[in-house]
Amino acid sequence: DKTLRLWSAGCASGEEVYSLAMLVDMLLPERSGWDILILGTDINSEALAKQGFYLGVGIPYNTIGGDFDGKSSLIGANDLIILPEIDGGLGLGILLGYGFTKDTALELSYFGTSHNAKFLGGSGDVDYNVLNLDLKFSFLTEQPTQPYLLFGLGFNQIAVKDGSVNLFTGRVGDGTFTGVGFNLGAGVDHYFTPNISLGAGLIYRIVRYDEAEGVTDSGSIDSKLNGDGFGLVLSTAYHF
């Protein structure tokens, strides 16, 4: 048998190996009796574009503004629900994504943050939860540090502890607001290896809260509440 060994020492994205295979096919159309091996290697592991699933965790910092000013409230048939001024808060989150190509991914993330709140001189606690579905577009994907842009939808919930009171019985309970928003963001991911990345991103959320729930009342809000805010997320992910 005849032996042919071809080695491409620098082929991070693989085109050179395919070129060698096509050249062999053209020059040796009859390969019976040949033992052929084409090997491709590269020392720049960061240049290998990752596609497929990735899973990560993040530390978010979120702000909530708009109609949540610490002075206003909603009054329903039975309940009053306050709209506190909400300080920025930290939390935890998880994210799951799928890279369709080396520069385009669909990302599902959940983040929850805890906040201090003020209303007419009093103080309390607020929990904010958001489920995001975003499209993410990365640039400079042949480099270890890759900036990105994203946009998508956010499904938001604000829970104000003891933020509602029944006007007839005096019973106190949590006040909850839910609404859908639009996410606009940008950030950067740094790949230490093709499998492990560290990211930082800034998101602006345009949110309108159209549902509220108090002690006994729940339903749609006549005039949607503005709950726009910023989010800063530090995250790390493993790419399968």
PDB file of C-alpha atoms in Angstrom:
ATOM      1  CA  ASP A   1       0.000   0.000   0.000  1.00  0.00           C
ATOM      2  CA  LYS A   2       0.995   3.570  -0.638  1.00  0.00           C
ATOM      3  CA  THR A   3       0.897   6.108   2.201  1.00  0.00           C
ATOM      4  CA  LEU A   4       0.107   9.812   2.063  1.00  0.00           C
ATOM      5  CA  ARG A   5       0.154  12.006   5.157  1.00  0.00           C
ATOM      6  CA  LEU A   6      -0.862  15.675   4.958  1.00  0.00           C
ATOM      7  CA  TRP A   7      -0.709  18.017   7.951  1.00  0.00           C
ATOM      8  CA  SER A   8      -2.088  21.567   8.059  1.00  0.00           C
ATOM      9  CA  ALA A   9      -0.482  23.083  11.154  1.00  0.00           C
ATOM     10  CA  GLY A  10      -2.572  26.288  11.288  1.00  0.00           C
ATOM     11  CA  CYS A  11      -6.243  25.742  10.418  1.00  0.00           C
ATOM     12  CA  ALA A  12      -8.343  27.205  13.235  1.00  0.00           C
ATOM     13  CA  SER A  13     -11.573  27.307  11.213  1.00  0.00           C
ATOM     14  CA  GLY A  14     -10.923  24.241   9.041  1.00  0.00           C
ATOM     15  CA  GLU A  15     -10.922  25.617   5.480  1.00  0.00           C
ATOM     16  CA  GLU A  16      -7.353  24.446   4.780  1.00  0.00           C
ATOM     17  CA  VAL A  17      -8.176  20.805   5.531  1.00  0.00           C
ATOM     18  CA  TYR A  18     -11.099  20.870   3.103  1.00  0.00           C
ATOM     19  CA  SER A  19      -8.851  22.455   0.474  1.00  0.00           C
ATOM     20  CA  LEU A  20      -6.305  19.643   0.885  1.00  0.00           C
ATOM     21  CA  ALA A  21      -9.043  17.020   0.619  1.00  0.00           C
ATOM     22  CA  MET A  22     -10.318  18.555  -2.633  1.00  0.00           C
ATOM     23  CA  LEU A  23      -6.755  18.712  -3.987  1.00  0.00           C
ATOM     24  CA  VAL A  24      -6.184  15.032  -3.202  1.00  0.00           C
ATOM     25  CA  ASP A  25      -9.493  14.144  -4.851  1.00  0.00           C
ATOM     26  CA  MET A  26      -8.458  16.018  -7.985  1.00  0.00           C
ATOM     27  CA  LEU A  27      -4.894  14.658  -8.212  1.00  0.00           C
ATOM     28  CA  LEU A  28      -5.663  11.087  -7.120  1.00  0.00           C
ATOM     29  CA  PRO A  29      -9.044  10.182  -8.592  1.00  0.00           C
ATOM     30  CA  GLU A  30      -8.094   6.488  -8.276  1.00  0.00           C
ATOM     31  CA  ARG A  31      -7.145   6.001  -4.621  1.00  0.00           C
ATOM     32  CA  SER A  32      -7.344   2.241  -4.405  1.00  0.00           C
ATOM     33  CA  GLY A  33      -4.326   0.978  -2.457  1.00  0.00           C
ATOM     34  CA  TRP A  34      -3.622   4.351  -0.864  1.00  0.00           C
ATOM     35  CA  ASP A  35      -3.587   4.966   2.901  1.00  0.00           C
ATOM     36  CA  ILE A  36      -4.416   8.688   3.173  1.00  0.00           C
ATOM     37  CA  LEU A  37      -4.622  10.806   6.328  1.00  0.00           C
ATOM     38  CA  ILE A  38      -5.269  14.568   6.430  1.00  0.00           C
ATOM     39  CA  LEU A  39      -4.609  16.157   9.830  1.00  0.00           C
ATOM     40  CA  GLY A  40      -5.507  19.700  10.858  1.00  0.00           C
ATOM     41  CA  THR A  41      -4.250  21.384  14.056  1.00  0.00           C
ATOM     42  CA  ASP A  42      -4.018  24.898  15.463  1.00  0.00           C
ATOM     43  CA  ILE A  43      -2.496  26.366  18.619  1.00  0.00           C
ATOM     44  CA  ASN A  44      -5.006  29.259  18.730  1.00  0.00           C
ATOM     45  CA  SER A  45      -7.907  27.521  20.487  1.00  0.00           C
ATOM     46  CA  GLU A  46      -9.756  30.827  20.924  1.00  0.00           C
ATOM     47  CA  ALA A  47     -10.241  31.066  17.171  1.00  0.00           C
ATOM     48  CA  LEU A  48     -12.462  27.990  17.114  1.00  0.00           C
ATOM     49  CA  ALA A  49     -15.997  29.345  16.786  1.00  0.00           C
ATOM     50  CA  LYS A  50     -18.393  27.625  19.175  1.00  0.00           C
ATOM     51  CA  GLN A  51     -21.866  26.655  18.072  1.00  0.00           C
ATOM     52  CA  GLY A  52     -24.501  24.673  19.941  1.00  0.00           C
ATOM     53  CA  PHE A  53     -25.775  24.913  23.506  1.00  0.00           C
ATOM     54  CA  TYR A  54     -24.304  26.867  26.399  1.00  0.00           C
ATOM     55  CA  LEU A  55     -25.310  27.138  30.046  1.00  0.00           C
ATOM     56  CA  GLY A  56     -24.337  29.865  32.487  1.00  0.00           C
ATOM     57  CA  VAL A  57     -24.942  31.735  35.715  1.00  0.00           C
ATOM     58  CA  GLY A  58     -25.020  35.477  36.285  1.00  0.00           C
ATOM     59  CA  ILE A  59     -25.055  38.218  38.892  1.00  0.00           C
ATOM     60  CA  PRO A  60     -27.508  40.950  37.844  1.00  0.00           C
ATOM     61  CA  TYR A  61     -27.970  44.492  39.105  1.00  0.00           C
ATOM     62  CA  ASN A  62     -31.371  45.953  38.136  1.00  0.00           C
ATOM     63  CA  THR A  63     -33.056  49.325  38.438  1.00  0.00           C
ATOM     64  CA  ILE A  64     -36.780  50.138  38.142  1.00  0.00           C
ATOM     65  CA  GLY A  65     -38.087  53.629  37.479  1.00  0.00           C
ATOM     66  CA  GLY A  66     -40.964  55.274  35.689  1.00  0.00           C
ATOM     67  CA  ASP A  67     -44.249  55.358  37.605  1.00  0.00           C
ATOM     68  CA  PHE A  68     -42.692  53.660  40.635  1.00  0.00           C
ATOM     69  CA  ASP A  69     -41.998  56.995  42.332  1.00  0.00           C
ATOM     70  CA  GLY A  70     -42.807  56.371  46.004  1.00  0.00           C
ATOM     71  CA  LYS A  71     -45.801  58.731  45.956  1.00  0.00           C
ATOM     72  CA  SER A  72     -48.498  57.103  43.790  1.00  0.00           C
ATOM     73  CA  SER A  73     -50.831  54.162  44.291  1.00  0.00           C
ATOM     74  CA  LEU A  74     -53.505  52.116  42.520  1.00  0.00           C
ATOM     75  CA  ILE A  75     -57.007  51.944  43.952  1.00  0.00           C
ATOM     76  CA  GLY A  76     -59.280  49.086  42.912  1.00  0.00           C
ATOM     77  CA  ALA A  77     -62.741  47.958  43.941  1.00  0.00           C
ATOM     78  CA  ASN A  78     -61.449  46.688  47.283  1.00  0.00           C
ATOM     79  CA  ASP A  79     -57.681  47.199  47.496  1.00  0.00           C
ATOM     80  CA  LEU A  80     -55.049  49.898  47.454  1.00  0.00           C
ATOM     81  CA  ILE A  81     -51.634  48.951  46.014  1.00  0.00           C
ATOM     82  CA  ILE A  82     -48.686  51.281  46.502  1.00  0.00           C
ATOM     83  CA  LEU A  83     -46.111  52.213  43.833  1.00  0.00           C
ATOM     84  CA  PRO A  84     -42.907  52.537  45.864  1.00  0.00           C
ATOM     85  CA  GLU A  85     -39.644  54.140  44.841  1.00  0.00           C
ATOM     86  CA  ILE A  86     -37.381  51.135  44.218  1.00  0.00           C
ATOM     87  CA  ASP A  87     -33.624  51.220  44.781  1.00  0.00           C
ATOM     88  CA  GLY A  88     -31.255  49.259  42.559  1.00  0.00           C
ATOM     89  CA  GLY A  89     -30.665  45.701  43.693  1.00  0.00           C
ATOM     90  CA  LEU A  90     -28.454  42.636  43.217  1.00  0.00           C
ATOM     91  CA  GLY A  91     -29.426  39.020  42.680  1.00  0.00           C
ATOM     92  CA  LEU A  92     -28.699  35.774  40.852  1.00  0.00           C
ATOM     93  CA  GLY A  93     -29.731  34.232  37.583  1.00  0.00           C
ATOM     94  CA  ILE A  94     -29.257  31.461  35.067  1.00  0.00           C
ATOM     95  CA  LEU A  95     -29.089  31.457  31.284  1.00  0.00           C
ATOM     96  CA  LEU A  96     -29.410  28.868  28.542  1.00  0.00           C
ATOM     97  CA  GLY A  97     -28.514  29.601  24.957  1.00  0.00           C
ATOM     98  CA  TYR A  98     -28.075  28.010  21.573  1.00  0.00           C
ATOM     99  CA  GLY A  99     -25.645  29.292  18.967  1.00  0.00           C
ATOM    100  CA  PHE A 100     -27.067  28.778  15.480  1.00  0.00           C
ATOM    101  CA  THR A 101     -23.902  30.145  13.899  1.00  0.00           C
ATOM    102  CA  LYS A 102     -20.625  31.480  15.281  1.00  0.00           C
ATOM    103  CA  ASP A 103     -22.156  34.971  15.562  1.00  0.00           C
ATOM    104  CA  THR A 104     -25.901  34.443  16.221  1.00  0.00           C
ATOM    105  CA  ALA A 105     -27.490  32.882  19.308  1.00  0.00           C
ATOM    106  CA  LEU A 106     -30.902  32.632  20.957  1.00  0.00           C
ATOM    107  CA  GLU A 107     -30.685  33.070  24.733  1.00  0.00           C
ATOM    108  CA  LEU A 108     -33.219  32.325  27.471  1.00  0.00           C
ATOM    109  CA  SER A 109     -32.385  33.804  30.867  1.00  0.00           C
ATOM    110  CA  TYR A 110     -34.006  34.217  34.263  1.00  0.00           C
ATOM    111  CA  PHE A 111     -32.846  36.804  36.791  1.00  0.00           C
ATOM    112  CA  GLY A 112     -34.171  37.672  40.220  1.00  0.00           C
ATOM    113  CA  THR A 113     -33.063  40.667  42.289  1.00  0.00           C
ATOM    114  CA  SER A 114     -33.943  41.964  45.755  1.00  0.00           C
ATOM    115  CA  HIS A 115     -34.514  45.675  46.389  1.00  0.00           C
ATOM    116  CA  ASN A 116     -35.120  48.183  49.134  1.00  0.00           C
ATOM    117  CA  ALA A 117     -38.135  50.435  48.564  1.00  0.00           C
ATOM    118  CA  LYS A 118     -39.563  53.642  49.996  1.00  0.00           C
ATOM    119  CA  PHE A 119     -43.124  54.993  50.085  1.00  0.00           C
ATOM    120  CA  LEU A 120     -44.141  58.244  51.769  1.00  0.00           C
ATOM    121  CA  GLY A 121     -41.358  58.021  54.333  1.00  0.00           C
ATOM    122  CA  GLY A 122     -41.754  54.300  55.014  1.00  0.00           C
ATOM    123  CA  SER A 123     -39.515  51.496  53.767  1.00  0.00           C
ATOM    124  CA  GLY A 124     -39.966  47.920  52.659  1.00  0.00           C
ATOM    125  CA  ASP A 125     -38.759  45.149  50.392  1.00  0.00           C
ATOM    126  CA  VAL A 126     -39.350  44.401  46.724  1.00  0.00           C
ATOM    127  CA  ASP A 127     -38.530  41.304  44.653  1.00  0.00           C
ATOM    128  CA  TYR A 128     -38.061  41.708  40.913  1.00  0.00           C
ATOM    129  CA  ASN A 129     -38.086  38.719  38.545  1.00  0.00           C
ATOM    130  CA  VAL A 130     -37.630  38.720  34.782  1.00  0.00           C
ATOM    131  CA  LEU A 131     -37.637  35.968  32.153  1.00  0.00           C
ATOM    132  CA  ASN A 132     -35.847  37.084  28.967  1.00  0.00           C
ATOM    133  CA  LEU A 133     -35.824  35.696  25.453  1.00  0.00           C
ATOM    134  CA  ASP A 134     -33.161  37.495  23.421  1.00  0.00           C
ATOM    135  CA  LEU A 135     -31.362  37.284  20.102  1.00  0.00           C
ATOM    136  CA  LYS A 136     -27.635  37.853  20.510  1.00  0.00           C
ATOM    137  CA  PHE A 137     -25.322  38.999  17.706  1.00  0.00           C
ATOM    138  CA  SER A 138     -21.571  38.677  18.330  1.00  0.00           C
ATOM    139  CA  PHE A 139     -18.714  40.365  16.472  1.00  0.00           C
ATOM    140  CA  LEU A 140     -14.986  39.615  16.037  1.00  0.00           C
ATOM    141  CA  THR A 141     -15.796  35.945  16.582  1.00  0.00           C
ATOM    142  CA  GLU A 142     -12.290  34.865  15.553  1.00  0.00           C
ATOM    143  CA  GLN A 143     -10.916  36.742  18.583  1.00  0.00           C
ATOM    144  CA  PRO A 144     -11.072  35.728  22.269  1.00  0.00           C
ATOM    145  CA  THR A 145     -12.797  39.026  23.205  1.00  0.00           C
ATOM    146  CA  GLN A 146     -16.092  39.410  21.358  1.00  0.00           C
ATOM    147  CA  PRO A 147     -18.496  42.385  21.658  1.00  0.00           C
ATOM    148  CA  TYR A 148     -22.185  41.744  21.111  1.00  0.00           C
ATOM    149  CA  LEU A 149     -25.597  43.364  20.677  1.00  0.00           C
ATOM    150  CA  LEU A 150     -28.902  41.840  21.763  1.00  0.00           C
ATOM    151  CA  PHE A 151     -32.598  42.542  21.625  1.00  0.00           C
ATOM    152  CA  GLY A 152     -35.645  40.601  22.712  1.00  0.00           C
ATOM    153  CA  LEU A 153     -38.589  40.319  25.081  1.00  0.00           C
ATOM    154  CA  GLY A 154     -38.782  40.324  28.869  1.00  0.00           C
ATOM    155  CA  PHE A 155     -41.606  38.989  31.027  1.00  0.00           C
ATOM    156  CA  ASN A 156     -41.422  41.040  34.214  1.00  0.00           C
ATOM    157  CA  GLN A 157     -42.852  40.763  37.726  1.00  0.00           C
ATOM    158  CA  ILE A 158     -42.535  43.140  40.685  1.00  0.00           C
ATOM    159  CA  ALA A 159     -43.651  41.900  44.120  1.00  0.00           C
ATOM    160  CA  VAL A 160     -43.973  44.567  46.827  1.00  0.00           C
ATOM    161  CA  LYS A 161     -43.958  42.961  50.261  1.00  0.00           C
ATOM    162  CA  ASP A 162     -46.996  44.158  52.280  1.00  0.00           C
ATOM    163  CA  GLY A 163     -47.675  46.628  49.478  1.00  0.00           C
ATOM    164  CA  SER A 164     -51.449  46.183  49.373  1.00  0.00           C
ATOM    165  CA  VAL A 165     -54.276  46.771  51.850  1.00  0.00           C
ATOM    166  CA  ASN A 166     -57.949  45.925  51.676  1.00  0.00           C
ATOM    167  CA  LEU A 167     -59.839  49.183  52.153  1.00  0.00           C
ATOM    168  CA  PHE A 168     -62.752  47.528  53.964  1.00  0.00           C
ATOM    169  CA  THR A 169     -61.132  44.928  56.219  1.00  0.00           C
ATOM    170  CA  GLY A 170     -57.665  46.473  56.705  1.00  0.00           C
ATOM    171  CA  ARG A 171     -56.023  43.203  55.707  1.00  0.00           C
ATOM    172  CA  VAL A 172     -52.477  43.670  54.408  1.00  0.00           C
ATOM    173  CA  GLY A 173     -50.718  41.561  51.772  1.00  0.00           C
ATOM    174  CA  ASP A 174     -48.254  41.710  48.920  1.00  0.00           C
ATOM    175  CA  GLY A 175     -48.864  43.823  45.833  1.00  0.00           C
ATOM    176  CA  THR A 176     -47.752  42.295  42.537  1.00  0.00           C
ATOM    177  CA  PHE A 177     -47.325  43.838  39.086  1.00  0.00           C
ATOM    178  CA  THR A 178     -46.701  41.935  35.839  1.00  0.00           C
ATOM    179  CA  GLY A 179     -45.938  43.152  32.341  1.00  0.00           C
ATOM    180  CA  VAL A 180     -44.061  42.541  29.106  1.00  0.00           C
ATOM    181  CA  GLY A 181     -41.099  44.603  27.984  1.00  0.00           C
ATOM    182  CA  PHE A 182     -38.593  45.041  25.193  1.00  0.00           C
ATOM    183  CA  ASN A 183     -34.859  44.533  25.819  1.00  0.00           C
ATOM    184  CA  LEU A 184     -32.012  46.427  24.146  1.00  0.00           C
ATOM    185  CA  GLY A 185     -28.492  45.549  25.192  1.00  0.00           C
ATOM    186  CA  ALA A 186     -24.791  45.419  24.459  1.00  0.00           C
ATOM    187  CA  GLY A 187     -21.798  43.816  26.085  1.00  0.00           C
ATOM    188  CA  VAL A 188     -18.669  41.761  25.662  1.00  0.00           C
ATOM    189  CA  ASP A 189     -17.746  38.096  26.135  1.00  0.00           C
ATOM    190  CA  HIS A 190     -14.189  36.905  26.708  1.00  0.00           C
ATOM    191  CA  TYR A 191     -13.360  33.270  25.880  1.00  0.00           C
ATOM    192  CA  PHE A 192     -10.603  31.815  28.048  1.00  0.00           C
ATOM    193  CA  THR A 193     -11.057  28.553  26.125  1.00  0.00           C
ATOM    194  CA  PRO A 194     -13.580  27.567  23.431  1.00  0.00           C
ATOM    195  CA  ASN A 195     -15.727  26.142  26.271  1.00  0.00           C
ATOM    196  CA  ILE A 196     -15.494  28.786  29.016  1.00  0.00           C
ATOM    197  CA  SER A 197     -16.432  32.453  28.719  1.00  0.00           C
ATOM    198  CA  LEU A 198     -16.863  35.430  31.030  1.00  0.00           C
ATOM    199  CA  GLY A 199     -19.287  38.174  30.030  1.00  0.00           C
ATOM    200  CA  ALA A 200     -20.478  41.638  31.018  1.00  0.00           C
ATOM    201  CA  GLY A 201     -23.581  43.247  29.564  1.00  0.00           C
ATOM    202  CA  LEU A 202     -25.773  46.322  29.930  1.00  0.00           C
ATOM    203  CA  ILE A 203     -29.500  46.105  29.113  1.00  0.00           C
ATOM    204  CA  TYR A 204     -32.156  48.788  28.898  1.00  0.00           C
ATOM    205  CA  ARG A 205     -35.676  47.467  29.498  1.00  0.00           C
ATOM    206  CA  ILE A 206     -38.760  49.235  28.167  1.00  0.00           C
ATOM    207  CA  VAL A 207     -41.501  47.740  30.349  1.00  0.00           C
ATOM    208  CA  ARG A 208     -45.244  48.381  30.631  1.00  0.00           C
ATOM    209  CA  TYR A 209     -47.005  46.737  33.561  1.00  0.00           C
ATOM    210  CA  ASP A 210     -50.616  45.967  32.646  1.00  0.00           C
ATOM    211  CA  GLU A 211     -51.669  43.529  35.400  1.00  0.00           C
ATOM    212  CA  ALA A 212     -51.845  44.038  39.171  1.00  0.00           C
ATOM    213  CA  GLU A 213     -52.829  41.835  42.101  1.00  0.00           C
ATOM    214  CA  GLY A 214     -53.532  42.961  45.646  1.00  0.00           C
ATOM    215  CA  VAL A 215     -55.019  41.353  48.743  1.00  0.00           C
ATOM    216  CA  THR A 216     -58.297  40.472  46.999  1.00  0.00           C
ATOM    217  CA  ASP A 217     -58.352  42.406  43.695  1.00  0.00           C
ATOM    218  CA  SER A 218     -56.542  41.307  40.540  1.00  0.00           C
ATOM    219  CA  GLY A 219     -56.811  42.196  36.897  1.00  0.00           C
ATOM    220  CA  SER A 220     -55.815  44.644  34.188  1.00  0.00           C
ATOM    221  CA  ILE A 221     -54.614  48.173  34.896  1.00  0.00           C
ATOM    222  CA  ASP A 222     -56.554  50.847  33.006  1.00  0.00           C
ATOM    223  CA  SER A 223     -53.441  52.935  32.305  1.00  0.00           C
ATOM    224  CA  LYS A 224     -50.327  50.799  31.942  1.00  0.00           C
ATOM    225  CA  LEU A 225     -47.523  51.591  34.355  1.00  0.00           C
ATOM    226  CA  ASN A 226     -44.092  52.638  33.100  1.00  0.00           C
ATOM    227  CA  GLY A 227     -41.427  50.471  34.725  1.00  0.00           C
ATOM    228  CA  ASP A 228     -38.389  51.129  32.522  1.00  0.00           C
ATOM    229  CA  GLY A 229     -34.959  50.390  33.926  1.00  0.00           C
ATOM    230  CA  PHE A 230     -31.377  49.315  33.373  1.00  0.00           C
ATOM    231  CA  GLY A 231     -29.780  45.962  34.033  1.00  0.00           C
ATOM    232  CA  LEU A 232     -26.083  45.139  34.403  1.00  0.00           C
ATOM    233  CA  VAL A 233     -25.125  41.458  34.299  1.00  0.00           C
ATOM    234  CA  LEU A 234     -21.816  39.714  34.977  1.00  0.00           C
ATOM    235  CA  SER A 235     -21.943  36.107  33.822  1.00  0.00           C
ATOM    236  CA  THR A 236     -19.918  33.014  33.116  1.00  0.00           C
ATOM    237  CA  ALA A 237     -20.939  30.256  30.734  1.00  0.00           C
ATOM    238  CA  TYR A 238     -19.894  26.781  29.639  1.00  0.00           C
ATOM    239  CA  HIS A 239     -20.205  26.058  25.909  1.00  0.00           C
ATOM    240  CA  PHE A 240     -20.861  22.434  25.012  1.00  0.00           C
TER     241      PHE A 240
END
